[in-house]
PDB file of C-alpha atoms in Angstrom:
ATOM      1  CA  MET A 299     -40.093 211.082 165.430  1.00 73.00           C
ATOM      2  CA  ARG A 300     -39.366 211.384 161.700  1.00 74.00           C
ATOM      3  CA  LYS A 301     -41.132 208.141 160.925  1.00 73.00           C
ATOM      4  CA  SER A 302     -44.251 209.153 162.840  1.00 76.00           C
ATOM      5  CA  MET A 303     -44.622 212.396 160.885  1.00 81.00           C
ATOM      6  CA  ALA A 304     -47.549 212.483 158.435  1.00 82.00           C
ATOM      7  CA  SER A 305     -46.395 212.476 154.803  1.00 84.00           C
ATOM      8  CA  SER A 306     -48.298 215.722 154.138  1.00 87.00           C
ATOM      9  CA  GLN A 307     -46.444 217.416 156.998  1.00 89.00           C
ATOM     10  CA  ARG A 308     -43.108 216.011 155.811  1.00 90.00           C
ATOM     11  CA  SER A 309     -43.825 217.361 152.308  1.00 93.00           C
ATOM     12  CA  GLU A 310     -44.645 220.802 153.696  1.00 96.00           C
ATOM     13  CA  PHE A 311     -41.467 220.820 155.791  1.00 96.00           C
ATOM     14  CA  ASP A 312     -39.365 219.621 152.829  1.00 96.00           C
ATOM     15  CA  GLU A 313     -40.734 222.525 150.793  1.00 97.00           C
ATOM     16  CA  ARG A 314     -39.727 225.041 153.477  1.00 97.00           C
ATOM     17  CA  ILE A 315     -36.293 223.469 153.780  1.00 97.00           C
ATOM     18  CA  ALA A 316     -35.878 223.636 149.980  1.00 97.00           C
ATOM     19  CA  GLU A 317     -36.780 227.349 149.970  1.00 97.00           C
ATOM     20  CA  ALA A 318     -34.225 228.146 152.678  1.00 97.00           C
ATOM     21  CA  LEU A 319     -31.580 226.004 150.987  1.00 97.00           C
ATOM     22  CA  LEU A 320     -32.222 227.712 147.647  1.00 97.00           C
ATOM     23  CA  ALA A 321     -31.880 231.135 149.275  1.00 96.00           C
ATOM     24  CA  MET A 322     -28.595 230.049 150.843  1.00 96.00           C
ATOM     25  CA  ALA A 323     -27.214 228.643 147.582  1.00 96.00           C
ATOM     26  CA  ILE A 324     -28.071 231.906 145.823  1.00 96.00           C
ATOM     27  CA  ALA A 325     -26.608 234.060 148.597  1.00 95.00           C
ATOM     28  CA  ARG A 326     -23.384 232.033 148.586  1.00 94.00           C
ATOM     29  CA  CYS A 327     -23.164 232.239 144.750  1.00 94.00           C
ATOM     30  CA  ALA A 328     -22.850 228.457 144.653  1.00 93.00           C
ATOM     31  CA  SER A 329     -22.273 226.679 141.403  1.00 90.00           C
ATOM     32  CA  TYR A 330     -21.626 223.065 142.388  1.00 91.00           C
ATOM     33  CA  VAL A 331     -23.647 221.681 145.278  1.00 95.00           C
ATOM     34  CA  GLY A 332     -22.893 218.372 146.923  1.00 94.00           C
ATOM     35  CA  ILE A 333     -26.268 216.767 147.562  1.00 93.00           C
ATOM     36  CA  TYR A 334     -27.657 213.442 148.728  1.00 91.00           C
ATOM     37  CA  SER A 335     -30.653 211.244 147.961  1.00 87.00           C
ATOM     38  CA  ALA A 336     -32.988 210.958 150.923  1.00 89.00           C
ATOM     39  CA  GLN A 337     -33.441 207.525 152.404  1.00 83.00           C
ATOM     40  CA  GLY A 338     -36.641 206.622 154.238  1.00 82.00           C
ATOM     41  CA  SER A 339     -37.882 209.476 156.407  1.00 85.00           C
ATOM     42  CA  GLU A 340     -34.837 211.765 156.008  1.00 90.00           C
ATOM     43  CA  ALA A 341     -35.373 215.419 155.132  1.00 94.00           C
ATOM     44  CA  ASN A 342     -35.639 215.257 151.362  1.00 94.00           C
ATOM     45  CA  PRO A 343     -33.691 217.768 149.234  1.00 95.00           C
ATOM     46  CA  ALA A 344     -35.498 216.729 146.003  1.00 92.00           C
ATOM     47  CA  LEU A 345     -37.455 220.020 145.709  1.00 95.00           C
ATOM     48  CA  PHE A 346     -34.222 221.960 146.100  1.00 96.00           C
ATOM     49  CA  VAL A 347     -32.586 219.800 143.413  1.00 93.00           C
ATOM     50  CA  GLU A 348     -35.450 220.562 141.031  1.00 92.00           C
ATOM     51  CA  SER A 349     -35.412 224.326 141.590  1.00 94.00           C
ATOM     52  CA  TRP A 350     -31.616 224.624 141.648  1.00 93.00           C
ATOM     53  CA  ARG A 351     -31.349 222.667 138.387  1.00 90.00           C
ATOM     54  CA  GLU A 352     -33.912 225.034 136.791  1.00 92.00           C
ATOM     55  CA  ARG A 353     -31.570 227.908 137.716  1.00 92.00           C
ATOM     56  CA  GLY A 354     -28.620 226.170 136.054  1.00 90.00           C
ATOM     57  CA  GLY A 355     -27.123 224.810 139.288  1.00 89.00           C
ATOM     58  CA  ARG A 356     -24.965 221.721 139.149  1.00 90.00           C
ATOM     59  CA  PHE A 357     -24.712 218.778 141.514  1.00 91.00           C
ATOM     60  CA  ALA A 358     -22.234 216.259 142.804  1.00 91.00           C
ATOM     61  CA  TRP A 359     -23.737 213.149 144.390  1.00 90.00           C
ATOM     62  CA  PRO A 360     -21.872 210.908 146.834  1.00 89.00           C
ATOM     63  CA  ARG A 361     -20.980 207.327 146.055  1.00 87.00           C
ATOM     64  CA  VAL A 362     -19.745 205.051 148.827  1.00 85.00           C
ATOM     65  CA  GLU A 363     -16.621 203.107 147.916  1.00 83.00           C
ATOM     66  CA  GLY A 364     -15.348 201.187 150.928  1.00 82.00           C
ATOM     67  CA  ASP A 365     -14.921 203.633 153.799  1.00 82.00           C
ATOM     68  CA  LEU A 366     -14.872 206.693 151.544  1.00 85.00           C
ATOM     69  CA  LEU A 367     -17.370 208.954 149.827  1.00 84.00           C
ATOM     70  CA  HIS A 368     -16.500 209.909 146.285  1.00 86.00           C
ATOM     71  CA  PHE A 369     -18.466 212.632 144.542  1.00 89.00           C
ATOM     72  CA  HIS A 370     -19.674 212.370 140.959  1.00 87.00           C
ATOM     73  CA  LEU A 371     -21.132 215.131 138.804  1.00 86.00           C
ATOM     74  CA  SER A 372     -24.694 214.641 137.663  1.00 78.00           C
ATOM     75  CA  GLU A 373     -27.414 217.166 136.944  1.00 68.00           C
ATOM     76  CA  GLY A 374     -30.182 215.031 138.350  1.00 63.00           C
ATOM     77  CA  VAL A 375     -31.414 211.712 139.547  1.00 59.00           C
ATOM     78  CA  ASP A 376     -31.486 210.067 136.100  1.00 65.00           C
ATOM     79  CA  ARG A 377     -27.956 208.639 136.555  1.00 67.00           C
ATOM     80  CA  LEU A 378     -28.515 207.301 140.068  1.00 69.00           C
ATOM     81  CA  SER A 379     -29.149 203.730 141.115  1.00 71.00           C
ATOM     82  CA  PRO A 380     -29.367 201.854 144.420  1.00 71.00           C
ATOM     83  CA  GLY A 381     -25.962 201.411 146.010  1.00 69.00           C
ATOM     84  CA  PHE A 382     -24.614 201.300 149.573  1.00 74.00           C
ATOM     85  CA  ARG A 383     -27.458 200.420 151.989  1.00 70.00           C
ATOM     86  CA  GLY A 384     -29.914 200.847 149.093  1.00 63.00           C
ATOM     87  CA  ILE A 385     -29.204 204.594 148.857  1.00 73.00           C
ATOM     88  CA  GLN A 386     -29.476 206.146 145.405  1.00 73.00           C
ATOM     89  CA  GLU A 387     -25.986 207.045 144.248  1.00 82.00           C
ATOM     90  CA  PRO A 388     -24.284 207.835 140.930  1.00 80.00           C
ATOM     91  CA  LEU A 389     -23.314 205.104 138.534  1.00 77.00           C
ATOM     92  CA  ALA A 390     -19.595 204.297 138.644  1.00 78.00           C
ATOM     93  CA  ASP A 391     -19.017 205.736 135.155  1.00 81.00           C
ATOM     94  CA  THR A 392     -20.450 209.149 136.081  1.00 79.00           C
ATOM     95  CA  PRO A 393     -17.745 211.885 135.898  1.00 82.00           C
ATOM     96  CA  ALA A 394     -15.869 212.184 139.191  1.00 84.00           C
ATOM     97  CA  SER A 395     -15.449 215.335 141.240  1.00 85.00           C
ATOM     98  CA  THR A 396     -13.628 216.195 144.425  1.00 83.00           C
ATOM     99  CA  VAL A 397     -14.946 217.859 147.546  1.00 85.00           C
ATOM    100  CA  ASP A 398     -12.797 220.954 146.883  1.00 86.00           C
ATOM    101  CA  THR A 399     -14.798 221.705 143.720  1.00 87.00           C
ATOM    102  CA  LEU A 400     -18.027 222.033 145.713  1.00 93.00           C
ATOM    103  CA  ASP A 401     -19.304 225.429 146.802  1.00 94.00           C
ATOM    104  CA  LEU A 402     -21.876 223.985 149.175  1.00 96.00           C
ATOM    105  CA  LEU A 403     -22.304 220.538 150.686  1.00 96.00           C
ATOM    106  CA  VAL A 404     -25.686 219.352 151.978  1.00 97.00           C
ATOM    107  CA  VAL A 405     -25.550 216.475 154.457  1.00 95.00           C
ATOM    108  CA  PRO A 406     -28.152 214.317 156.189  1.00 93.00           C
ATOM    109  CA  GLY A 407     -28.157 213.352 159.844  1.00 92.00           C
ATOM    110  CA  LEU A 408     -30.137 211.570 162.512  1.00 92.00           C
ATOM    111  CA  ALA A 409     -29.760 214.544 164.864  1.00 94.00           C
ATOM    112  CA  PHE A 410     -28.047 217.935 164.998  1.00 95.00           C
ATOM    113  CA  ASP A 411     -27.400 220.466 167.717  1.00 94.00           C
ATOM    114  CA  ARG A 412     -27.177 224.244 167.492  1.00 90.00           C
ATOM    115  CA  THR A 413     -23.375 224.203 167.584  1.00 92.00           C
ATOM    116  CA  GLY A 414     -23.166 222.173 164.366  1.00 93.00           C
ATOM    117  CA  GLY A 415     -22.824 218.789 166.032  1.00 95.00           C
ATOM    118  CA  ARG A 416     -24.095 216.012 163.786  1.00 93.00           C
ATOM    119  CA  LEU A 417     -25.088 212.445 164.490  1.00 90.00           C
ATOM    120  CA  GLY A 418     -24.849 210.384 161.299  1.00 84.00           C
ATOM    121  CA  GLN A 419     -25.531 206.736 160.590  1.00 78.00           C
ATOM    122  CA  GLY A 420     -22.288 205.594 162.213  1.00 69.00           C
ATOM    123  CA  GLY A 421     -20.133 204.890 159.160  1.00 78.00           C
ATOM    124  CA  GLY A 422     -18.102 208.107 159.383  1.00 82.00           C
ATOM    125  CA  HIS A 423     -18.304 208.693 155.619  1.00 86.00           C
ATOM    126  CA  TYR A 424     -19.253 212.370 155.840  1.00 88.00           C
ATOM    127  CA  ASP A 425     -16.896 212.964 158.779  1.00 90.00           C
ATOM    128  CA  ARG A 426     -13.960 211.841 156.641  1.00 89.00           C
ATOM    129  CA  VAL A 427     -15.047 214.219 153.859  1.00 87.00           C
ATOM    130  CA  LEU A 428     -15.510 217.101 156.296  1.00 88.00           C
ATOM    131  CA  LYS A 429     -11.953 216.711 157.623  1.00 87.00           C
ATOM    132  CA  SER A 430     -10.647 218.084 154.325  1.00 80.00           C
ATOM    133  CA  ARG A 431      -8.803 221.401 154.628  1.00 78.00           C
ATOM    134  CA  THR A 432     -10.647 222.578 151.543  1.00 82.00           C
ATOM    135  CA  ARG A 433     -14.088 221.479 152.650  1.00 87.00           C
ATOM    136  CA  PRO A 434     -16.988 223.531 151.321  1.00 93.00           C
ATOM    137  CA  PHE A 435     -19.538 225.369 153.426  1.00 95.00           C
ATOM    138  CA  THR A 436     -21.540 222.502 154.903  1.00 95.00           C
ATOM    139  CA  VAL A 437     -25.264 222.505 155.655  1.00 97.00           C
ATOM    140  CA  GLY A 438     -27.133 219.840 157.542  1.00 96.00           C
ATOM    141  CA  ILE A 439     -30.806 219.562 156.680  1.00 96.00           C
ATOM    142  CA  ALA A 440     -33.275 218.043 159.091  1.00 95.00           C
ATOM    143  CA  TYR A 441     -36.645 218.550 160.691  1.00 95.00           C
ATOM    144  CA  ALA A 442     -36.801 220.766 163.776  1.00 95.00           C
ATOM    145  CA  SER A 443     -37.700 217.704 165.850  1.00 94.00           C
ATOM    146  CA  GLN A 444     -34.180 216.408 165.076  1.00 93.00           C
ATOM    147  CA  LEU A 445     -32.513 219.361 166.808  1.00 94.00           C
ATOM    148  CA  VAL A 446     -31.303 218.296 170.221  1.00 95.00           C
ATOM    149  CA  PRO A 447     -29.529 220.211 172.992  1.00 95.00           C
ATOM    150  CA  SER A 448     -26.247 218.358 172.454  1.00 95.00           C
ATOM    151  CA  VAL A 449     -25.020 215.682 170.069  1.00 94.00           C
ATOM    152  CA  PRO A 450     -22.371 213.370 171.554  1.00 91.00           C
ATOM    153  CA  MET A 451     -19.178 214.007 169.620  1.00 91.00           C
ATOM    154  CA  GLU A 452     -16.046 211.872 169.373  1.00 89.00           C
ATOM    155  CA  SER A 453     -12.640 213.067 168.183  1.00 88.00           C
ATOM    156  CA  ASP A 454     -13.275 212.088 164.538  1.00 88.00           C
ATOM    157  CA  ASP A 455     -16.747 213.665 164.370  1.00 90.00           C
ATOM    158  CA  GLN A 456     -17.002 216.853 162.335  1.00 92.00           C
ATOM    159  CA  ARG A 457     -19.417 219.756 162.724  1.00 94.00           C
ATOM    160  CA  VAL A 458     -21.536 221.333 159.998  1.00 95.00           C
ATOM    161  CA  ASP A 459     -21.493 225.099 159.443  1.00 95.00           C
ATOM    162  CA  CYS A 460     -25.246 225.435 159.898  1.00 96.00           C
ATOM    163  CA  VAL A 461     -28.473 223.447 159.961  1.00 97.00           C
ATOM    164  CA  ILE A 462     -31.599 224.205 157.963  1.00 97.00           C
ATOM    165  CA  THR A 463     -34.966 223.026 159.246  1.00 96.00           C
ATOM    166  CA  GLU A 464     -38.514 223.915 158.279  1.00 96.00           C
ATOM    167  CA  ASN A 465     -38.128 226.836 160.715  1.00 96.00           C
ATOM    168  CA  GLY A 466     -35.132 228.339 158.917  1.00 94.00           C
ATOM    169  CA  ILE A 467     -31.392 228.458 159.435  1.00 92.00           C
ATOM    170  CA  GLU A 468     -29.749 227.500 162.722  1.00 85.00           C
ATOM    171  CA  THR A 469     -26.177 228.765 162.987  1.00 77.00           C
ATOM    172  CA  PRO A 470     -23.622 227.962 165.657  1.00 68.00           C
TER     173      PRO A 470
END
């Protein structure tokens, strides 16, 4: 469904998602936000990155190293390059961070449900991060067409705290 969406509609939806995400980051008094670079037809947080950076917000971008995600501090996309599966990620020499320094973590997904269930790409990278006792408030961003009645969950799968779509915030 994502791939069949017109680019103009995707851009409009990304703008609405960015507005809701910005409002959430402000309301939660976030400083460091864990963010990702959209791949293909994923909901794209780029507009949020731009507006949050203008407000002095800081970012940590994930870098895949084996089975793990490691976060690196970077204010924008200028220090990103293609990495795991061609996804833009920080250069290895970018200053490292840990998930417990993040105030908010934005995650992608193929599908979400209204109880915070998330279907990822199958590598379990975000699930391992979300198992942390000190995990930050976690937001999945997606298009409303990606909300399903129930996401199949296995024992290692982790839920997000809420999902933001072009229609607003969905909370469990």
